[in-house]
Coordinates of C-alpha atoms in Angstrom, one line a residue:
M1 CA 99.3 41.1 6.6
T2 CA 98.2 37.5 7.0
H3 CA 95.0 36.1 5.3
I4 CA 93.2 32.9 5.4
Q5 CA 91.0 31.6 2.5
M6 CA 88.6 28.9 3.6
Q7 CA 86.9 26.4 1.3
G8 CA 84.2 24.2 2.7
K9 CA 80.9 22.5 2.0
K10 CA 77.7 24.4 2.5
A11 CA 77.0 24.4 6.3
R12 CA 73.8 25.4 8.0
I13 CA 73.1 26.3 11.6
A14 CA 69.8 25.8 13.4
V15 CA 68.8 29.2 14.7
A16 CA 65.8 29.4 17.2
G17 CA 63.8 27.0 15.2
A18 CA 64.9 28.3 11.8
V19 CA 67.9 27.4 9.7
V20 CA 70.5 30.0 8.7
A21 CA 73.1 29.4 6.1
V22 CA 76.5 29.7 7.5
A23 CA 78.4 29.7 4.2
A24 CA 78.0 29.2 0.6
T25 CA 79.5 26.3 -1.3
A26 CA 82.9 27.9 -0.9
W27 CA 83.9 30.3 1.8
G28 CA 85.9 33.2 0.6
V29 CA 86.5 34.8 3.9
T30 CA 89.6 37.0 4.2
A31 CA 90.5 37.3 7.8
L32 CA 93.3 39.3 9.4
V33 CA 93.2 38.3 13.0
D34 CA 95.2 38.6 16.2
P35 CA 96.0 35.8 18.6
G36 CA 96.0 37.8 21.8
H37 CA 97.0 40.8 23.8
D38 CA 100.0 39.3 25.6
T39 CA 103.7 39.2 25.2
N40 CA 103.4 36.4 22.7
H41 CA 101.1 38.5 20.5
Q42 CA 101.7 37.9 16.8
N43 CA 99.7 38.8 13.7
V44 CA 98.5 35.5 12.4
S45 CA 95.2 34.0 11.2
R46 CA 93.4 31.7 13.5
Q47 CA 89.9 31.4 12.1
T48 CA 88.9 27.8 11.8
D49 CA 86.3 25.7 10.0
D50 CA 86.8 22.6 12.2
P51 CA 83.4 21.3 13.0
A52 CA 84.5 20.4 16.5
Q53 CA 85.2 24.1 17.1
G54 CA 81.8 25.5 16.1
A55 CA 81.7 25.3 12.4
G56 CA 78.4 24.0 11.1
D57 CA 77.2 22.9 14.5
P58 CA 73.6 21.9 14.1
Q59 CA 72.8 23.1 17.6
A60 CA 74.3 26.6 17.1
P61 CA 71.9 29.0 18.8
G62 CA 70.8 32.4 17.7
K63 CA 67.8 34.1 16.3
P64 CA 66.4 34.0 12.7
G65 CA 67.1 36.6 10.1
G66 CA 70.6 37.8 10.7
Q67 CA 70.5 41.5 9.9
V68 CA 74.2 41.8 8.9
P69 CA 76.7 39.6 7.0
D70 CA 78.9 37.2 8.9
G71 CA 82.0 38.0 6.9
I72 CA 84.8 39.7 8.9
A73 CA 84.6 43.4 8.2
H74 CA 87.7 45.6 7.6
A75 CA 86.4 48.2 5.1
S76 CA 85.3 51.7 6.1
E77 CA 81.8 52.9 5.5
S78 CA 83.4 56.2 4.4
G79 CA 85.2 54.5 1.6
G80 CA 88.0 56.0 -0.3
N81 CA 91.1 56.5 1.8
A82 CA 89.2 56.6 5.1
V83 CA 90.5 54.7 8.1
N84 CA 88.7 53.2 11.1
I85 CA 89.9 53.6 14.7
T86 CA 89.1 50.7 17.0
I87 CA 89.8 50.6 20.7
D88 CA 89.9 47.3 22.7
D89 CA 89.7 45.9 26.2
G90 CA 87.9 48.7 28.1
P91 CA 86.2 50.5 29.4
D92 CA 88.9 51.6 31.9
P93 CA 88.3 54.3 34.5
K94 CA 91.7 56.0 33.9
W95 CA 92.4 55.4 30.2
T96 CA 89.0 55.5 28.5
P97 CA 88.3 59.1 29.4
K98 CA 91.8 60.1 28.1
V99 CA 91.1 58.3 24.8
L100 CA 87.8 60.0 24.5
E101 CA 89.6 63.4 25.0
V102 CA 92.0 62.7 22.2
L103 CA 89.2 61.5 19.8
K104 CA 87.3 64.7 20.6
K105 CA 90.3 66.9 20.0
Y106 CA 90.4 65.6 16.4
D107 CA 86.7 65.2 16.0
V108 CA 87.2 61.5 15.3
K109 CA 84.7 58.7 15.9
A110 CA 85.8 55.2 16.9
V111 CA 84.5 51.7 17.8
F112 CA 85.0 50.7 21.4
C113 CA 85.3 46.9 21.8
M114 CA 84.3 46.4 25.4
I115 CA 84.6 43.5 27.9
G116 CA 81.2 42.7 29.3
P117 CA 81.9 42.9 33.1
Q118 CA 84.0 46.0 32.6
A119 CA 81.1 47.7 30.9
K120 CA 78.8 46.6 33.6
A121 CA 81.1 48.0 36.3
R122 CA 81.5 51.4 34.4
P123 CA 78.1 52.3 32.9
D124 CA 79.1 56.0 33.1
L125 CA 81.9 55.4 30.7
V126 CA 79.8 53.3 28.3
K127 CA 77.2 56.1 28.3
A128 CA 80.0 58.7 27.7
V129 CA 81.2 56.6 24.7
V130 CA 77.7 56.5 23.2
A131 CA 77.0 60.2 23.9
A132 CA 80.1 61.2 22.1
G133 CA 78.9 59.4 18.9
H134 CA 81.1 56.4 19.0
R135 CA 80.0 52.8 18.4
L136 CA 80.0 49.7 20.6
C137 CA 81.5 46.4 20.0
D138 CA 81.2 43.1 21.9
H139 CA 84.6 41.8 23.0
T140 CA 83.1 38.9 25.1
M141 CA 83.0 38.3 28.9
D142 CA 86.4 37.0 29.7
H143 CA 88.7 37.8 26.7
N144 CA 89.5 34.2 26.2
T145 CA 91.9 34.1 23.2
G146 CA 91.3 30.3 22.9
M147 CA 87.6 30.7 22.2
D148 CA 88.1 29.1 18.8
K149 CA 88.9 25.9 20.6
K150 CA 85.8 26.0 22.7
P151 CA 82.3 24.5 22.0
L152 CA 79.9 26.9 20.4
E153 CA 77.7 26.8 23.5
Y154 CA 80.6 28.4 25.4
Q155 CA 81.1 31.0 22.7
Q156 CA 77.4 31.8 22.8
Q157 CA 77.5 32.5 26.5
Q158 CA 80.6 34.7 26.1
I159 CA 79.2 36.7 23.2
L160 CA 75.6 37.1 24.2
D161 CA 76.1 37.8 27.9
A162 CA 78.6 40.5 27.0
K163 CA 76.3 42.0 24.5
K164 CA 73.6 42.3 27.1
Q165 CA 75.9 43.7 29.7
I166 CA 77.2 46.4 27.3
E167 CA 73.8 47.4 26.1
D168 CA 72.4 47.5 29.6
A169 CA 75.3 49.7 30.7
A170 CA 74.7 52.0 27.7
G171 CA 71.0 52.3 28.3
G172 CA 68.7 54.4 26.1
G173 CA 68.3 51.6 23.5
A174 CA 72.0 51.8 22.4
K175 CA 73.0 48.8 20.3
V176 CA 76.2 46.8 20.0
E177 CA 76.9 46.8 16.3
Y178 CA 80.1 44.7 16.1
Y179 CA 81.7 41.5 17.5
R180 CA 85.4 41.2 17.8
A181 CA 86.7 37.8 18.9
P182 CA 89.4 38.0 21.6
G183 CA 92.7 37.6 19.9
G184 CA 90.8 37.2 16.6
A185 CA 89.7 33.7 17.6
F186 CA 86.7 33.6 15.2
T187 CA 84.9 30.5 14.0
P188 CA 82.3 30.3 11.3
G189 CA 79.8 29.4 14.1
S190 CA 80.6 32.4 16.2
R191 CA 80.5 34.7 13.3
A192 CA 77.1 33.4 12.3
L193 CA 75.9 33.7 15.9
A194 CA 77.1 37.3 16.1
A195 CA 75.5 38.3 12.8
A196 CA 72.2 36.7 13.7
H197 CA 72.2 39.0 16.7
G198 CA 72.9 42.1 14.6
M199 CA 76.7 42.3 15.2
R200 CA 79.1 42.4 12.3
P201 CA 82.3 40.4 13.0
L202 CA 85.1 43.0 13.1
G203 CA 88.7 42.4 12.1
W204 CA 91.6 44.8 11.7
N205 CA 94.4 45.5 9.3
I206 CA 97.0 47.3 11.5
D207 CA 97.9 45.9 14.9
T208 CA 99.7 48.8 16.6
K209 CA 101.0 46.3 19.3
D210 CA 100.5 49.0 21.8
F211 CA 99.5 46.3 24.3
S212 CA 103.2 45.5 24.7
K213 CA 104.1 49.1 25.4
P214 CA 107.0 49.5 22.9
G215 CA 106.9 53.3 23.2
A216 CA 104.7 55.8 21.6
A217 CA 107.1 56.4 18.7
A218 CA 107.2 52.7 17.9
I219 CA 103.4 52.5 17.9
V220 CA 103.2 55.5 15.6
N221 CA 105.8 54.1 13.2
T222 CA 103.9 50.8 13.1
V223 CA 100.8 52.7 11.9
K224 CA 102.8 54.7 9.3
S225 CA 104.6 51.6 7.9
E226 CA 101.4 49.4 7.8
I227 CA 98.8 51.9 6.7
G228 CA 98.9 50.3 3.2
N229 CA 97.5 47.0 4.8
G230 CA 94.0 48.4 5.0
P231 CA 91.8 50.9 6.9
T232 CA 91.1 49.4 10.3
I233 CA 93.6 50.2 13.1
L234 CA 93.7 48.5 16.5
F235 CA 94.5 50.4 19.7
H236 CA 93.7 49.6 23.4
D237 CA 92.2 51.5 26.3
G238 CA 92.3 48.6 28.7
G239 CA 94.6 45.8 29.9
G240 CA 97.1 47.8 31.8
D241 CA 99.0 51.1 31.5
R242 CA 97.8 52.7 28.3
S243 CA 99.7 56.0 28.5
Q244 CA 101.7 55.1 25.4
S245 CA 98.5 54.2 23.6
V246 CA 97.0 57.6 24.4
E247 CA 100.1 59.5 23.4
A248 CA 100.4 57.5 20.2
L249 CA 96.8 57.8 19.3
D250 CA 97.1 61.6 19.5
Q251 CA 100.1 61.6 17.2
V252 CA 98.5 59.1 14.7
L253 CA 95.4 61.2 14.5
A254 CA 97.5 64.4 13.9
W255 CA 99.4 62.5 11.2
L256 CA 96.3 61.2 9.5
K257 CA 94.9 64.7 9.4
E258 CA 98.1 66.0 7.8
Q259 CA 97.8 63.2 5.2
G260 CA 94.2 64.2 4.4
R261 CA 93.0 60.8 5.6
P262 CA 89.4 61.0 6.9
T263 CA 88.1 58.5 9.5
G264 CA 84.9 56.5 9.6
F265 CA 83.3 53.4 11.0
P266 CA 83.8 49.8 9.8
V267 CA 81.1 48.6 7.5
V268 CA 78.2 46.9 9.1
T269 CA 76.2 45.8 6.0
G270 CA 78.8 46.3 3.4
P271 CA 81.7 44.2 2.1
S272 CA 84.4 42.6 4.3
T273 CA 87.4 44.0 2.6

């Protein structure tokens, strides 16, 4: 597991006419992040405090009174030895329903990190996710894993447009409670922006690497070997053939049940680790 500890001067962001503190005198953010969902996917830290990439940008937009912390969450609300299941890159018309079936089989709730246009195109699936008691996460409009190299204005568009599309698709006043940067490409500015709009930045501790389709057994073995890294596990229901992901998720949930490991949701207002 790779971490990054960031030290920096106190930075502030102008937020809809108000000023929101981005960080204290020293940032102590522990970030486990993922550079992408492609064949070059590796588990490295990419969060940056480069002002040119959104840190401390005096024009950073948002709204006052961020309801949640902007630290990257990994811990489970259920505490103890609970784990969090997170599902990225959907919704997908073929694979999301199958993932929902597996989660229902084990009475497990998960966080679905959705791409805005895909949510807009499949409101029935977004509604099904919410109706089953799962939570929603903003995974941007275009899944650009180089977002940390983009101006904060671009990040704002990617984050807030996706949030609106996901919530519109969900209907019924459903809220997006988390923001996961594509490939883990967080910046302090994007984290502050997400938090100001009620979305807790969401990391992970176990990257199953199911995106690369290594086989269900390999995916399961990754979870078993890395379960000591922390509680939040990353799976996918979008981005291609996810048959191995569905099979592995079934086996992982069965194994967690055998181990007496409950499941929960990542913290929204609690600590990041």
